[in-house]
CSV table of N, CA and C in Angstrom, one decimal:
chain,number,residue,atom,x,y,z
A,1,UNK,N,17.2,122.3,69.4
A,1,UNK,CA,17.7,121.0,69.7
A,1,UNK,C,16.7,120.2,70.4
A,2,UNK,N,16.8,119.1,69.7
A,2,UNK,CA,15.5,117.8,70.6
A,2,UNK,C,15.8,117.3,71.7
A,3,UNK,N,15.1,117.7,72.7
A,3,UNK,CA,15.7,116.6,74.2
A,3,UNK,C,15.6,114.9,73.7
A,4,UNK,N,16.6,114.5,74.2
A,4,UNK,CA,16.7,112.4,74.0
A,4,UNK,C,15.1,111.8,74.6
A,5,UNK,N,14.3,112.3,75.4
A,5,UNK,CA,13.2,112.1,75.6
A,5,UNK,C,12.0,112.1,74.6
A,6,UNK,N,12.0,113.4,73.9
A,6,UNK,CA,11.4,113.9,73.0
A,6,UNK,C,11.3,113.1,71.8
A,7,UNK,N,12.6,113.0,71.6
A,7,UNK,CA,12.8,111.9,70.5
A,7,UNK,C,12.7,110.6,70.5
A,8,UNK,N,12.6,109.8,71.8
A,8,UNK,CA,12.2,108.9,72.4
A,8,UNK,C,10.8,108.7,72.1
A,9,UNK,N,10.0,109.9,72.6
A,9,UNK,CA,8.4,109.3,72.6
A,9,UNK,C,8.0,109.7,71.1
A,10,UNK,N,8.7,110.3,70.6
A,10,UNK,CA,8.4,110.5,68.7
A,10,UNK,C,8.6,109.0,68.1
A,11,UNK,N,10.1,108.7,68.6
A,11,UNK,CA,10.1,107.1,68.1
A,11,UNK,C,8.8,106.1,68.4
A,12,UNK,N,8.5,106.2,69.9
A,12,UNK,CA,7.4,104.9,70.3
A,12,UNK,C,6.1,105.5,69.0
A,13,UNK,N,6.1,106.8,69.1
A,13,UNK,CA,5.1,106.8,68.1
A,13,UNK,C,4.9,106.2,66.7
A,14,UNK,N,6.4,106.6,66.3
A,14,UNK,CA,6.4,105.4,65.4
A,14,UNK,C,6.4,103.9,64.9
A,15,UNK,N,7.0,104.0,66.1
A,15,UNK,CA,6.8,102.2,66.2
A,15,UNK,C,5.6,101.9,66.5
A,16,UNK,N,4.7,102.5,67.2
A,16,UNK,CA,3.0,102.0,67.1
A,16,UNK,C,2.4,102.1,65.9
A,17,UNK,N,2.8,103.3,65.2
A,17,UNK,CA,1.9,103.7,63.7
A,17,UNK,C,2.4,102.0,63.0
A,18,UNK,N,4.4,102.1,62.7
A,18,UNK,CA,5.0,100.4,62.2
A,18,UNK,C,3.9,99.1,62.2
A,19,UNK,N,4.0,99.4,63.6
A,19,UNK,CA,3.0,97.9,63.5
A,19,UNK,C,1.6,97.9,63.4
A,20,UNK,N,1.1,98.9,63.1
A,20,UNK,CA,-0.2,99.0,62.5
A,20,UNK,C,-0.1,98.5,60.8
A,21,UNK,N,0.9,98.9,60.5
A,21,UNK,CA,1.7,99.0,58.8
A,21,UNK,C,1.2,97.4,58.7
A,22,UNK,N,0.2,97.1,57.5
A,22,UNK,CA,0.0,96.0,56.7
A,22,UNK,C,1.6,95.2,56.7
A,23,UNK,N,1.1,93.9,56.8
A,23,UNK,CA,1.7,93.0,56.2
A,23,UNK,C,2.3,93.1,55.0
A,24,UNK,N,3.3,92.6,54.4
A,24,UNK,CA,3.8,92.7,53.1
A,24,UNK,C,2.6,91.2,52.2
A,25,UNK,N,2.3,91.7,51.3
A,25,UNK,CA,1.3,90.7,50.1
A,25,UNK,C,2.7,89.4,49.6
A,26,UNK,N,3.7,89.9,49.4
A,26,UNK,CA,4.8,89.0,48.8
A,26,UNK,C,5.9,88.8,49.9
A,27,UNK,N,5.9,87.7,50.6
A,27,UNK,CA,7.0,87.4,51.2
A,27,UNK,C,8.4,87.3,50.8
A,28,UNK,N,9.6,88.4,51.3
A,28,UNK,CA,10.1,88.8,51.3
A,28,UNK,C,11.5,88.4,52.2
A,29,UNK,N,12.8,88.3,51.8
A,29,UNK,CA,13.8,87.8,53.2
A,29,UNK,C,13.8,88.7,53.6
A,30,UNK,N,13.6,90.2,54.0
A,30,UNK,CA,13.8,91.0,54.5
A,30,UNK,C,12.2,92.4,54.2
A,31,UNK,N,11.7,92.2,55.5
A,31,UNK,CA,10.3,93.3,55.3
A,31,UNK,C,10.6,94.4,55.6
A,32,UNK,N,10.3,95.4,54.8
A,32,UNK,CA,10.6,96.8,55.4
A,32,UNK,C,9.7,97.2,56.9
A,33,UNK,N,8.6,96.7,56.5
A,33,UNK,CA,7.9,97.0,58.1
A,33,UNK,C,8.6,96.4,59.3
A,34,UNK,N,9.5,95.2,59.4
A,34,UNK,CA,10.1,94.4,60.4
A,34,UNK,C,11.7,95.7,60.6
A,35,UNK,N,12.1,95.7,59.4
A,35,UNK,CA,13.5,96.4,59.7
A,35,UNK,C,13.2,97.7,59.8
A,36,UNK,N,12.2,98.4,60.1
A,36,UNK,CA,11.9,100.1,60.3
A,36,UNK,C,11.1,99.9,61.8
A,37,UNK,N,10.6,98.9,62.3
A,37,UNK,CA,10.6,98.4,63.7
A,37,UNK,C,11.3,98.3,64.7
A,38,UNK,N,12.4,97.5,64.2
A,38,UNK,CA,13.6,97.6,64.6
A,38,UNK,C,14.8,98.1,65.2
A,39,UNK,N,14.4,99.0,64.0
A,39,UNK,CA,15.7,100.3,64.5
A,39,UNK,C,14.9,101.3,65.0
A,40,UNK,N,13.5,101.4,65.0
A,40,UNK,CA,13.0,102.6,66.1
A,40,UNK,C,12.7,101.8,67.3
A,41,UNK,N,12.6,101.0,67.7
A,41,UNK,CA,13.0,100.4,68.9
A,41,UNK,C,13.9,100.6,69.7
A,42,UNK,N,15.1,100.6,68.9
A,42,UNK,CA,16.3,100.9,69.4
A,42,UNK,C,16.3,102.6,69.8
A,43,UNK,N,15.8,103.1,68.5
A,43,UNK,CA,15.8,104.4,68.9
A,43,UNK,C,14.6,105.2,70.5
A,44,UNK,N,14.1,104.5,70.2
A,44,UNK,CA,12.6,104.8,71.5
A,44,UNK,C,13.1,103.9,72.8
A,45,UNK,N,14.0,103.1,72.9
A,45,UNK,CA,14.8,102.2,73.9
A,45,UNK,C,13.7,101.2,73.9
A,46,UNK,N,12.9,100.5,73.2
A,46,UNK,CA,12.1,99.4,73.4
A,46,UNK,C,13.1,98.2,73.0
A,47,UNK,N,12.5,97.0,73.7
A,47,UNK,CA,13.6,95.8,73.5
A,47,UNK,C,12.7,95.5,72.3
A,48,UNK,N,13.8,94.5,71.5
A,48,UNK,CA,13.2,93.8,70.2
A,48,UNK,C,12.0,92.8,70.5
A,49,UNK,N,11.3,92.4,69.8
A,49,UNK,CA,10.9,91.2,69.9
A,49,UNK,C,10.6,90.4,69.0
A,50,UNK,N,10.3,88.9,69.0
A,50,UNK,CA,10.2,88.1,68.0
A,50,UNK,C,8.8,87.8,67.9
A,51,UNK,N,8.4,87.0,66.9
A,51,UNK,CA,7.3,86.9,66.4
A,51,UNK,C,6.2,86.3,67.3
A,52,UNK,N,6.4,85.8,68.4
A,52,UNK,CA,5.4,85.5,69.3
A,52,UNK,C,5.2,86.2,70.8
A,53,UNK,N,6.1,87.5,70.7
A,53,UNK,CA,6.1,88.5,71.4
A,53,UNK,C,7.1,88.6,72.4
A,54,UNK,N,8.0,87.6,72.5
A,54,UNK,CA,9.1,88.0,74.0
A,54,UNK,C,10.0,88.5,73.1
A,55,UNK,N,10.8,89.3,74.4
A,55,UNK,CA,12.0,90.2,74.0
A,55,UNK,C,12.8,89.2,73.7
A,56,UNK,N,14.0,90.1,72.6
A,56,UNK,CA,15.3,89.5,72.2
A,56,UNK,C,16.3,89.9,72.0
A,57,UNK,N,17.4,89.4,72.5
A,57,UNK,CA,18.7,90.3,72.6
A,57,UNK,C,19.0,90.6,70.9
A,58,UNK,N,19.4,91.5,70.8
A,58,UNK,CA,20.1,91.4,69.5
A,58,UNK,C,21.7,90.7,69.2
A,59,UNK,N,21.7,89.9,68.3
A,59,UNK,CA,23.2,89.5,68.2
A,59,UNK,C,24.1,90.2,67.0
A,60,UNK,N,23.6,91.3,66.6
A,60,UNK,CA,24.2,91.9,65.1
A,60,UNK,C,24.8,93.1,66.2
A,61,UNK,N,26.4,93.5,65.4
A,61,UNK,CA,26.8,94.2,66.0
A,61,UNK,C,26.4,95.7,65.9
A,62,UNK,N,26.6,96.4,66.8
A,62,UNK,CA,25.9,97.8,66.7
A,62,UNK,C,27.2,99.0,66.0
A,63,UNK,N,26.9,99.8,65.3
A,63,UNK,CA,27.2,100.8,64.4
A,63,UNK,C,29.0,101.1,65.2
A,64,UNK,N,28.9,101.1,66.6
A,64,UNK,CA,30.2,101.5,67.3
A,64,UNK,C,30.8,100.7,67.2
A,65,UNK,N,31.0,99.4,67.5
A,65,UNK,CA,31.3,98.1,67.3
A,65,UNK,C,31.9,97.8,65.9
A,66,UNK,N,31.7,98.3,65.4
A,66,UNK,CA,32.1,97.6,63.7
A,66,UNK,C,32.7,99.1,63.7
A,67,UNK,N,32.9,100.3,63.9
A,67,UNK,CA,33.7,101.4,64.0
A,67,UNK,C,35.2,101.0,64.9
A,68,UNK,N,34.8,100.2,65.9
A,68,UNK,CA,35.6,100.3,66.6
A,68,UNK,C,36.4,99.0,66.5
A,69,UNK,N,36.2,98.2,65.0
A,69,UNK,CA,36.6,97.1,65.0
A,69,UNK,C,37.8,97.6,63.8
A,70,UNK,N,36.9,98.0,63.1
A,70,UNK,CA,38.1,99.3,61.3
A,70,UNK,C,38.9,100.0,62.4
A,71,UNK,N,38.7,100.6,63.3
A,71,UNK,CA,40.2,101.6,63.9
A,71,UNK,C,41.2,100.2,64.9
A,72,UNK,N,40.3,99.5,65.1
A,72,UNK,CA,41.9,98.7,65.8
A,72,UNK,C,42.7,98.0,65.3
A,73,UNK,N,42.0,97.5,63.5
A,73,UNK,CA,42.8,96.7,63.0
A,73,UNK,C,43.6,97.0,61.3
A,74,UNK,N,44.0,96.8,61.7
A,74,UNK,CA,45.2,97.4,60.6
A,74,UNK,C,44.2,97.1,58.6
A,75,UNK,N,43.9,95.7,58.5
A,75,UNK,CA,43.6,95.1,57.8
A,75,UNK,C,42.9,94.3,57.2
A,76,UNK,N,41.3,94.2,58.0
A,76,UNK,CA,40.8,93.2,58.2
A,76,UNK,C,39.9,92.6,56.6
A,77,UNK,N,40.0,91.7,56.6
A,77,UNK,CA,39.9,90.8,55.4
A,77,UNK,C,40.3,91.4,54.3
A,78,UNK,N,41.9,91.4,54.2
A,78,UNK,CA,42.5,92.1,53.6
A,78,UNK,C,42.3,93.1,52.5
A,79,UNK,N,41.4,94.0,53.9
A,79,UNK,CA,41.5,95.1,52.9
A,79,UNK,C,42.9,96.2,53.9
A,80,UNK,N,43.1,96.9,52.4
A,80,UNK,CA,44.4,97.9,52.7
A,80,UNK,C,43.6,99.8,53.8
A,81,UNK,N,44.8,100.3,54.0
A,81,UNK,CA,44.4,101.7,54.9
A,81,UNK,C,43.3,102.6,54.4
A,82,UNK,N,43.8,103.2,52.6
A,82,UNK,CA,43.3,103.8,52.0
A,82,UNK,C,41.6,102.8,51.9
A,83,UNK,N,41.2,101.9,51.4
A,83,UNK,CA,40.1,101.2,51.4
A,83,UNK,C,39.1,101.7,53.1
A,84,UNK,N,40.0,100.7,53.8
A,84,UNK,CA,39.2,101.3,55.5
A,84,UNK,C,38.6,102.9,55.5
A,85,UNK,N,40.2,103.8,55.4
A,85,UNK,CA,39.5,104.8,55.3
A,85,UNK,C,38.1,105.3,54.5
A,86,UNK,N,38.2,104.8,53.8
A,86,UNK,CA,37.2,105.0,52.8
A,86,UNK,C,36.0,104.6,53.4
A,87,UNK,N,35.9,103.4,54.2
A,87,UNK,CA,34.4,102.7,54.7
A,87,UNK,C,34.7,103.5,55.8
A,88,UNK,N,35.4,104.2,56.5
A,88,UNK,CA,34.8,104.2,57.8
A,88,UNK,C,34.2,105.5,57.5
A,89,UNK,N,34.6,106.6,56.4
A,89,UNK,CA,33.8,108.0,56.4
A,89,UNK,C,32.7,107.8,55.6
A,90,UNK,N,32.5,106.7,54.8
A,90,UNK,CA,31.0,106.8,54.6
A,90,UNK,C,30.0,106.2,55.5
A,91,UNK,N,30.6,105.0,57.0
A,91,UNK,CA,29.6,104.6,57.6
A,91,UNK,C,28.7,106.2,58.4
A,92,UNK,N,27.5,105.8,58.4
A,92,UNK,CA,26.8,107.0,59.1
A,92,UNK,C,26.4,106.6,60.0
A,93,UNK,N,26.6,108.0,60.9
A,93,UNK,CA,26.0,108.2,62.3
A,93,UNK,C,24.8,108.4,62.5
A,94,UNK,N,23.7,107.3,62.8
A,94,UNK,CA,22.5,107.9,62.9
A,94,UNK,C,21.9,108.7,63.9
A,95,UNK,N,21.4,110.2,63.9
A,95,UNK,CA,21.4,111.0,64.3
A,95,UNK,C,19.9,111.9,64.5
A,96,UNK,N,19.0,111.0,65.2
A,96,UNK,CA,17.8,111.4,65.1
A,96,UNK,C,17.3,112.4,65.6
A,97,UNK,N,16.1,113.3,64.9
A,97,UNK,CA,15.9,115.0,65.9
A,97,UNK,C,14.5,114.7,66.0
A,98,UNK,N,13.4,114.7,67.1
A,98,UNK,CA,11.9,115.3,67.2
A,98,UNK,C,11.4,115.3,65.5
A,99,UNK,N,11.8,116.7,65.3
A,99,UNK,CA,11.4,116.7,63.5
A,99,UNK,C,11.5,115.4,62.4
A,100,UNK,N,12.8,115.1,62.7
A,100,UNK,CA,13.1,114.3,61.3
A,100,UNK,C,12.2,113.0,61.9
A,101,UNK,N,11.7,112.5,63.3
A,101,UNK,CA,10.9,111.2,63.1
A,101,UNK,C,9.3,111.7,63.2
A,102,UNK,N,9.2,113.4,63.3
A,102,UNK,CA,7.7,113.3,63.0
A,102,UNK,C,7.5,113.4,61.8
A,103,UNK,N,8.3,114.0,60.8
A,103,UNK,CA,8.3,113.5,59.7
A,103,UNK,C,7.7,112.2,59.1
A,104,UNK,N,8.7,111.1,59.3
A,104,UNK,CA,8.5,110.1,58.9
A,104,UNK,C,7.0,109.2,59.6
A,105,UNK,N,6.7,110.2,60.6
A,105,UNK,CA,5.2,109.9,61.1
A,105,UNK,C,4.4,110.2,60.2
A,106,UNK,N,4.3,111.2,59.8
A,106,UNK,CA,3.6,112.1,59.0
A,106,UNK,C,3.1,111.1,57.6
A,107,UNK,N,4.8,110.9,57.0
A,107,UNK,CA,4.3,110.2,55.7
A,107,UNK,C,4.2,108.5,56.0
A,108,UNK,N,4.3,107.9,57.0
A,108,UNK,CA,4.0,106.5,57.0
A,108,UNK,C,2.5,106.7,57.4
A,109,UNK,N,1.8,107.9,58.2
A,109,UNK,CA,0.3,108.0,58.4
A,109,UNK,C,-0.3,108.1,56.8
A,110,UNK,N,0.5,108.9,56.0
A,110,UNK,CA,-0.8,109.2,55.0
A,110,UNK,C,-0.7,108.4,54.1
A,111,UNK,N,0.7,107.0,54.2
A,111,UNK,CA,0.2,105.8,53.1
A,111,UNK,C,-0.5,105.1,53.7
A,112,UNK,N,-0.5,104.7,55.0
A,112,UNK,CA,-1.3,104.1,55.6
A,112,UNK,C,-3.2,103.9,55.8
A,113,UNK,N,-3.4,105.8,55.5
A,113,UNK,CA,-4.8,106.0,55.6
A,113,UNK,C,-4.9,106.1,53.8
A,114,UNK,N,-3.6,106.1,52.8
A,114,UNK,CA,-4.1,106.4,51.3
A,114,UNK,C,-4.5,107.4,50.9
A,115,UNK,N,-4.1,108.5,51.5
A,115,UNK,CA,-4.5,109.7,51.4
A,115,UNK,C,-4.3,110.1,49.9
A,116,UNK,N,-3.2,109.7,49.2
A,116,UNK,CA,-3.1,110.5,48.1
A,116,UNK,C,-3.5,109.6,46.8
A,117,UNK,N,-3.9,108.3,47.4
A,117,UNK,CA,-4.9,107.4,46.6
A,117,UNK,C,-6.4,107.6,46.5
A,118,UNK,N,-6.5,108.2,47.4
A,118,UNK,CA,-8.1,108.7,47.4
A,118,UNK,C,-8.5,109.8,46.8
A,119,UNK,N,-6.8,110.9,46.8
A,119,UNK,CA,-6.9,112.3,46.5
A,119,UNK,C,-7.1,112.4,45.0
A,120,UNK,N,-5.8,111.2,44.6
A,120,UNK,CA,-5.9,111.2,42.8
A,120,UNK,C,-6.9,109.9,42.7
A,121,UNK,N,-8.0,109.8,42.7
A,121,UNK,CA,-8.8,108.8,42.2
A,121,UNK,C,-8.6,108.4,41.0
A,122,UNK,N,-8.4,107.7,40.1
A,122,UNK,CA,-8.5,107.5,38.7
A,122,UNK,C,-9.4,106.2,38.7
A,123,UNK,N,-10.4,106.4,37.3
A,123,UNK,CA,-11.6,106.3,37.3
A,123,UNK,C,-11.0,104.4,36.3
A,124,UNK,N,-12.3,103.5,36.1
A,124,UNK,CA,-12.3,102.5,35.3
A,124,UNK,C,-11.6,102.7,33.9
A,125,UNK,N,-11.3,104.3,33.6
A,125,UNK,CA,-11.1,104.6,32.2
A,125,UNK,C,-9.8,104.0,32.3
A,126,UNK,N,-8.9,104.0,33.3
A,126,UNK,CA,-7.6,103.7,33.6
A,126,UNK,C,-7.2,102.0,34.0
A,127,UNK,N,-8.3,101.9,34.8
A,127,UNK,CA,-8.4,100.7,35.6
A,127,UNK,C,-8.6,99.3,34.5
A,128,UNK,N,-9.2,99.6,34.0
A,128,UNK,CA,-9.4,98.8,32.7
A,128,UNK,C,-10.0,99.2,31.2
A,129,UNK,N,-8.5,99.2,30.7
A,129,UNK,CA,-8.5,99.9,29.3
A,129,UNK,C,-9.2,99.1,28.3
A,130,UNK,N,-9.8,100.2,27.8
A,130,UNK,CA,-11.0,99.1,26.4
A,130,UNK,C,-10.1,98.0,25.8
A,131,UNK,N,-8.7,98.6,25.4
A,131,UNK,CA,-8.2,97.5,24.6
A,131,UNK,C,-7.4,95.8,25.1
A,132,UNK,N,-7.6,96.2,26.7
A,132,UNK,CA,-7.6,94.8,27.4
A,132,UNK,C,-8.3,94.9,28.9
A,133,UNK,N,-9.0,95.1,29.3
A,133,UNK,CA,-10.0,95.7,30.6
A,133,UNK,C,-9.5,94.4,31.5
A,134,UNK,N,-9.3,93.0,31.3
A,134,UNK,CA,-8.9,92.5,32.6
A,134,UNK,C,-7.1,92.5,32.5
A,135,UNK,N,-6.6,93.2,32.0
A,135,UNK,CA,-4.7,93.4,32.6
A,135,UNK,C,-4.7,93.0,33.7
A,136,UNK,N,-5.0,94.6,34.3
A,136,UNK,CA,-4.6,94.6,36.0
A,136,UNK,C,-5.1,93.7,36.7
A,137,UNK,N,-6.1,93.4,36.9
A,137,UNK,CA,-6.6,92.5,37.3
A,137,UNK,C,-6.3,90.7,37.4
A,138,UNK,N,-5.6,90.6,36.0
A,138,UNK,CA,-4.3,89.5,35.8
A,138,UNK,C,-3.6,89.3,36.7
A,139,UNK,N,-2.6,91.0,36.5
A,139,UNK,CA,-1.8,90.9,37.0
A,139,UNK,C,-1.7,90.8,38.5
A,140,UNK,N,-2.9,91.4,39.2
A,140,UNK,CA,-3.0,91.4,40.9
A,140,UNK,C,-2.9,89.6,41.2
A,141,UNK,N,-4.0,89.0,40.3
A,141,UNK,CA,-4.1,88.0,40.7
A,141,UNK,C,-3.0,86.7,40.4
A,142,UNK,N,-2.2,86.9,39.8
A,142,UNK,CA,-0.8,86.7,39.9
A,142,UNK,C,-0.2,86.3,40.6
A,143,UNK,N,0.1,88.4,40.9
A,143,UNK,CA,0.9,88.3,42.3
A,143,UNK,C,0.1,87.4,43.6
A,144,UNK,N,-0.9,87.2,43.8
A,144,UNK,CA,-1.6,87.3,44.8
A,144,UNK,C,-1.5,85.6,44.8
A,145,UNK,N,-1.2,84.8,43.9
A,145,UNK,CA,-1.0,83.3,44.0
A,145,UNK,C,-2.6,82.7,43.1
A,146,UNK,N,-3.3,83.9,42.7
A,146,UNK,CA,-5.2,83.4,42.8
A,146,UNK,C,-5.0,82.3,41.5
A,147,UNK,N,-4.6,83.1,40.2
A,147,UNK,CA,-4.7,82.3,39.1
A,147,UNK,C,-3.1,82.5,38.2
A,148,UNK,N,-2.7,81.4,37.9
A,148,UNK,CA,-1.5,81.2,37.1
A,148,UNK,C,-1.5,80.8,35.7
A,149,UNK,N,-1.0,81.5,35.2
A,149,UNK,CA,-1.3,81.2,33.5
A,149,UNK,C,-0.8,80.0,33.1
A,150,UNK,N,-1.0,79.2,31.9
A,150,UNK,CA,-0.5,78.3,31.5
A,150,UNK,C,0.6,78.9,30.0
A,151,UNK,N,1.1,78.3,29.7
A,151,UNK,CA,2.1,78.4,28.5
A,151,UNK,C,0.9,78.9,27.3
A,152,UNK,N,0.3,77.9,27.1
A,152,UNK,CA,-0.9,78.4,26.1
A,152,UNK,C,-1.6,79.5,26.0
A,153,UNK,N,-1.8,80.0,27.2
A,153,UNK,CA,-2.7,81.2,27.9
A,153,UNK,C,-1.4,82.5,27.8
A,154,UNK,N,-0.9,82.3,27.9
A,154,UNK,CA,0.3,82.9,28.0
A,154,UNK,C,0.8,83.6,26.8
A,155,UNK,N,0.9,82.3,25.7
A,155,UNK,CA,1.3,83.1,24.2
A,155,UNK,C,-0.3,83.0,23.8
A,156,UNK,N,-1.3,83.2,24.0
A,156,UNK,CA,-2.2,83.5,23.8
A,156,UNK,C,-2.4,84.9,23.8
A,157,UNK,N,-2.2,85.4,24.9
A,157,UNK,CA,-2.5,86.7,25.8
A,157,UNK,C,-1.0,87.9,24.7
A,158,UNK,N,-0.1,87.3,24.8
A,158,UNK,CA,1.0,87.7,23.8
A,158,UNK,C,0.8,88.0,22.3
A,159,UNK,N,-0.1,87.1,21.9
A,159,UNK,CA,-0.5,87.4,20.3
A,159,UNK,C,-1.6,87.9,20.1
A,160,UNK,N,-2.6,87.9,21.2
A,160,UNK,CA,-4.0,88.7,20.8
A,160,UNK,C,-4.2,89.4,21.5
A,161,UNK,N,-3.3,90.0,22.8
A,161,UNK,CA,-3.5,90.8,23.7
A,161,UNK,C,-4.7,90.6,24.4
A,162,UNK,N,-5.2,89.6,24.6
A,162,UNK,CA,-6.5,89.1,25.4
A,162,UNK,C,-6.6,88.3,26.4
């Protein structure tokens, strides 16, 4: 069994590796690096903070709270007993051990350093296939805002694969 300390400084650990975690390339309503911050904050007892670094209360209710909101009320936004019951045994208890957050140390380190990107190298034969060699390259630049096709270019690229 993990002492609450233990798992405490497992958490900080994670939350330092988190914010080492790249930025997201595509802006997103919701970043997985910001909401896995978050809640190991909570779990490591660090206060939140906002994007120019002061602490922040949180105003979203916490897991007990919304438990203890389904057992006092009979019916809330009319839903019926059988329904509640039903949400309240699948809400989960999160229940963290030493293990399960060195774990997730473990594998946010090795996408982080690309370990198994470096391990499976795959060579130009992949990277740019004879029968269109700038694809990917398209397509990065795309996503990345660099170059945007036109309509013309477009059914171009569709009928000659070029």
């Amino acid at each position: 069994m993990s002492s609450p300390q233990t798992v405490r400084d497992s958490a900080k650990k994670l939350v330092n590796l988190l914010e080492k975690y790249p930025k997201d390339r595509i802006p997103h309503l919701v970043s997985f690096k910001d909401v896995q911050i978050s809640r190991f904050r909570r779990v490591a007892g660090l206060p939140n903070l906002d994007d120019a670094g002061n602490s922040v209360k949180e105003k979203k209710p916490s897991l007990d709270e919304i438990k203890s909101i389904i057992n006092r009320t009979s019916g809330p936004l009319g839903l019926n007993k059988e329904m509640l019951a039903k949400i309240q045994n699948k809400v989960l208890n999160e229940k963290f051990t030493e293990e399960s957050i060195n774990e997730q140390v473990r594998a946010l380190s090795t996408i982080t350093t690309n370990k198994f990107r470096n391990y499976y190298n795959v060579g130009d034969k992949l990277h740019k296939p004879a029968g269109n060699p700038s694809y990917y390259q398209r397509l990065i630049d795309t996503i990345e805002g660099k170059k945007t096709e036109t309509m013309f270019t477009a059914m171009r690229t569709v009928l000659f694969g070029k």
